[in-house]
Amino acid sequence: MRLDKFICESTTLTRSLAKKALHRGDITCDGEVIKNSSFKVTDKHTICLDGQQLSVIGPRFIMLNKPVDTICSTIDEQYPSVLGLLDVPKTDELHIAGRLDVDTTGLVLITSDGQWSHKITSPKKECGKRYLVQLADPIDNALIDTFAQGVALRSEEGLTKPAVLEIIDSHQARLTITEGKYHQVKRMFAAVGNKVVGLHRESIGEIELDNDLTPGQWRYLTTKEIKSI
């Protein structure tokens, strides 16, 4: 890899700023100042910027506990983006794998790996997402079978894919779906005459939201969690 590219992929510097750092003599390779931007970096080299060793920022996989009044967007809009909660470099290279509404809380997965996130968001992959749902009205036990068979949503052809409903109490349930239609959980309950007043995502696939992550906190996924998708 060219040295100027290595610097860009290891820091937040642009190619222009990387070349300026090289010109100033801020970059060393194995202790020697290197000013040639086309110098070829290998795995055996130790590259430093102002004495701090650099390494290429590889693919990133992050778990975030999304708080209310934030949006799953790459930029701030009417509400702040969840990416602003991350203290990591190069957030412009990250995207959200499976979005949540502004008033929905819970597990959000953020990554720089497009193929990995596709496995989560593609309907063909049928990656399960489990939600804790608070309802305005009592939940009818008959909905367990209704949701298992699929629900007709307004302005949608056909039925939703089979979903698993677990009733916790009269106004609270867990719902696992394998699709990601617009406002799907809210629309499914609206279709059967109930209203969602609280929604929290607990898991995606085999990845469970950490109980000790308070709203707004995050951590990197483990290797096991990454491979589970």
XYZ file of C-alpha atoms in Angstrom:
229
model
C 0.000 0.000 0.000
C 1.237 3.514 -0.784
C 2.335 5.420 2.293
C -0.062 8.328 1.762
C -2.983 5.878 1.426
C -1.828 3.990 4.530
C -1.843 7.243 6.511
C -5.367 8.095 5.312
C -6.679 4.642 6.220
C -5.028 4.817 9.652
C -6.059 8.348 10.639
C -8.676 10.991 9.899
C -6.269 12.841 7.594
C -7.225 13.490 3.985
C -4.787 12.614 1.207
C -3.775 16.291 1.008
C -3.096 16.544 4.757
C -1.231 13.241 4.693
C 1.127 14.600 2.022
C 1.692 17.755 4.090
C 2.568 15.611 7.121
C 5.042 13.709 4.959
C 6.560 16.925 3.660
C 7.029 18.218 7.248
C 8.841 15.027 8.217
C 6.136 13.933 10.675
C 6.113 10.360 9.341
C 8.697 7.717 10.162
C 9.137 4.147 8.972
C 11.065 1.934 11.378
C 12.453 5.085 12.994
C 13.543 6.847 9.792
C 11.787 9.915 8.367
C 10.030 9.154 5.072
C 8.809 11.957 2.794
C 8.002 9.894 -0.300
C 4.216 9.506 -0.518
C 4.532 6.551 -2.911
C 6.720 4.559 -0.495
C 5.341 1.016 -0.332
C 4.236 -0.037 3.165
C 4.345 -3.743 4.053
C 3.204 -5.676 7.124
C 6.802 -5.668 8.368
C 7.007 -1.865 8.571
C 6.295 0.225 11.677
C 4.816 3.552 10.589
C 4.516 6.401 13.084
C 2.951 9.852 12.959
C 4.564 12.234 15.440
C 5.920 9.207 17.276
C 2.537 7.421 17.502
C 2.357 4.069 15.721
C -0.329 3.813 13.040
C -2.382 0.841 11.953
C -5.052 0.573 9.284
C -8.589 0.911 10.612
C -10.231 -2.356 9.563
C -13.916 -3.327 9.368
C -15.846 -2.213 12.438
C -18.865 -3.830 14.085
C -20.602 -1.930 16.879
C -23.519 -2.537 19.240
C -25.371 0.584 20.429
C -28.252 0.979 22.867
C -30.257 3.608 20.994
C -31.915 6.247 23.173
C -35.213 7.906 22.342
C -35.187 11.069 20.186
C -32.238 9.987 18.054
C -32.361 8.855 14.441
C -30.719 6.032 12.519
C -29.281 8.322 9.871
C -25.730 9.150 8.845
C -26.365 12.874 9.411
C -28.183 14.996 11.967
C -31.625 16.072 10.801
C -34.586 17.086 12.991
C -33.057 14.829 15.653
C -29.375 13.950 16.213
C -27.878 10.937 14.461
C -26.917 7.913 16.549
C -23.461 8.125 14.944
C -22.843 11.208 17.075
C -22.888 8.952 20.133
C -19.806 7.057 18.914
C -16.349 8.191 19.959
C -14.598 6.590 16.977
C -12.737 7.924 13.921
C -14.139 7.989 10.404
C -17.823 7.792 11.290
C -18.529 8.790 7.681
C -17.541 5.233 6.711
C -20.151 3.689 9.036
C -23.774 2.866 8.385
C -26.674 1.445 10.389
C -27.677 -2.172 9.767
C -31.409 -2.151 10.468
C -32.891 1.177 11.481
C -35.196 2.140 14.346
C -37.784 4.927 14.544
C -36.995 8.101 16.466
C -39.183 7.008 19.407
C -37.942 3.386 19.426
C -35.069 2.363 21.694
C -32.715 -0.580 21.928
C -30.260 -2.552 19.850
C -28.727 -0.912 16.800
C -25.868 -2.510 14.871
C -23.425 -0.183 13.146
C -20.725 -1.309 10.732
C -18.424 -0.412 7.864
C -18.948 -3.823 6.240
C -21.685 -3.626 3.613
C -21.892 -7.376 2.952
C -22.304 -8.091 6.664
C -25.103 -5.553 7.067
C -26.843 -6.929 3.963
C -27.215 -10.264 5.763
C -29.168 -8.425 8.460
C -31.364 -6.223 6.305
C -32.115 -8.490 3.331
C -35.582 -10.095 3.655
C -34.203 -13.231 1.951
C -31.825 -13.817 4.884
C -34.745 -13.854 7.378
C -32.639 -12.498 10.239
C -34.899 -12.381 13.297
C -35.378 -9.143 15.245
C -37.003 -9.353 18.688
C -38.873 -6.420 20.198
C -40.341 -5.698 23.609
C -43.699 -4.058 22.894
C -45.941 -1.967 25.159
C -49.576 -1.763 24.000
C -52.313 0.747 24.691
C -55.028 -1.910 24.965
C -55.094 -5.470 26.357
C -53.553 -8.102 24.095
C -55.817 -10.846 22.769
C -54.251 -14.317 23.075
C -55.644 -15.104 19.627
C -52.984 -12.804 18.175
C -50.362 -15.498 18.727
C -51.931 -17.532 15.910
C -52.804 -14.441 13.854
C -49.214 -13.203 13.803
C -47.901 -16.715 13.158
C -50.026 -16.866 9.999
C -49.146 -13.341 8.826
C -50.936 -10.006 8.983
C -52.284 -7.856 6.146
C -50.823 -4.356 6.372
C -52.468 -1.319 4.860
C -51.089 -0.476 1.381
C -49.195 -3.797 1.264
C -49.877 -6.788 -0.955
C -50.069 -10.171 0.743
C -49.319 -10.936 4.374
C -46.317 -10.325 6.553
C -44.002 -13.280 7.069
C -44.837 -15.464 10.089
C -43.947 -13.734 13.355
C -43.562 -15.114 16.881
C -45.627 -13.376 19.568
C -45.001 -14.043 23.269
C -47.490 -12.385 25.606
C -45.903 -11.215 28.863
C -48.929 -9.584 30.478
C -52.106 -7.795 29.474
C -50.304 -4.845 27.859
C -46.811 -6.170 27.139
C -45.434 -8.695 24.670
C -42.349 -9.784 22.770
C -42.550 -9.976 18.995
C -39.946 -11.539 16.703
C -40.095 -10.659 13.006
C -37.834 -11.552 10.088
C -38.671 -8.578 7.887
C -37.953 -4.875 8.136
C -40.954 -3.166 6.606
C -41.569 0.500 7.352
C -42.912 0.834 10.930
C -43.701 -2.877 10.733
C -44.300 -3.698 14.405
C -46.513 -0.644 14.907
C -48.441 -1.386 11.711
C -48.947 -5.048 12.614
C -50.602 -4.160 15.898
C -52.545 -1.322 14.273
C -53.884 -3.853 11.760
C -55.434 -5.851 14.624
C -56.845 -2.796 16.392
C -54.171 -2.045 18.995
C -51.618 0.739 19.363
C -47.928 0.469 20.222
C -47.011 2.983 22.925
C -43.494 1.707 23.636
C -41.030 -0.232 21.494
C -37.574 -1.556 22.381
C -35.418 -3.869 20.235
C -33.742 -6.570 22.305
C -31.932 -8.683 19.721
C -30.934 -9.123 16.089
C -30.229 -12.698 15.093
C -28.194 -14.202 17.925
C -26.880 -10.816 19.058
C -28.513 -9.703 22.305
C -28.354 -6.148 23.609
C -26.164 -5.992 26.714
C -28.214 -5.301 29.845
C -25.415 -3.144 31.246
C -25.349 -0.797 28.242
C -27.377 2.243 29.247
C -29.119 4.317 26.535
C -26.460 5.983 24.390
C -23.673 3.565 25.332
C -21.968 1.239 22.860
C -19.264 -1.398 22.468
C -17.534 -3.334 19.702
C -19.001 -6.729 18.875
C -17.108 -9.868 19.778
C -15.766 -12.157 17.053
C -18.448 -14.698 17.958
C -21.210 -12.106 17.566
C -19.861 -10.953 14.198
C -19.677 -14.511 12.867
C -23.219 -15.279 14.073
C -24.719 -13.113 11.332
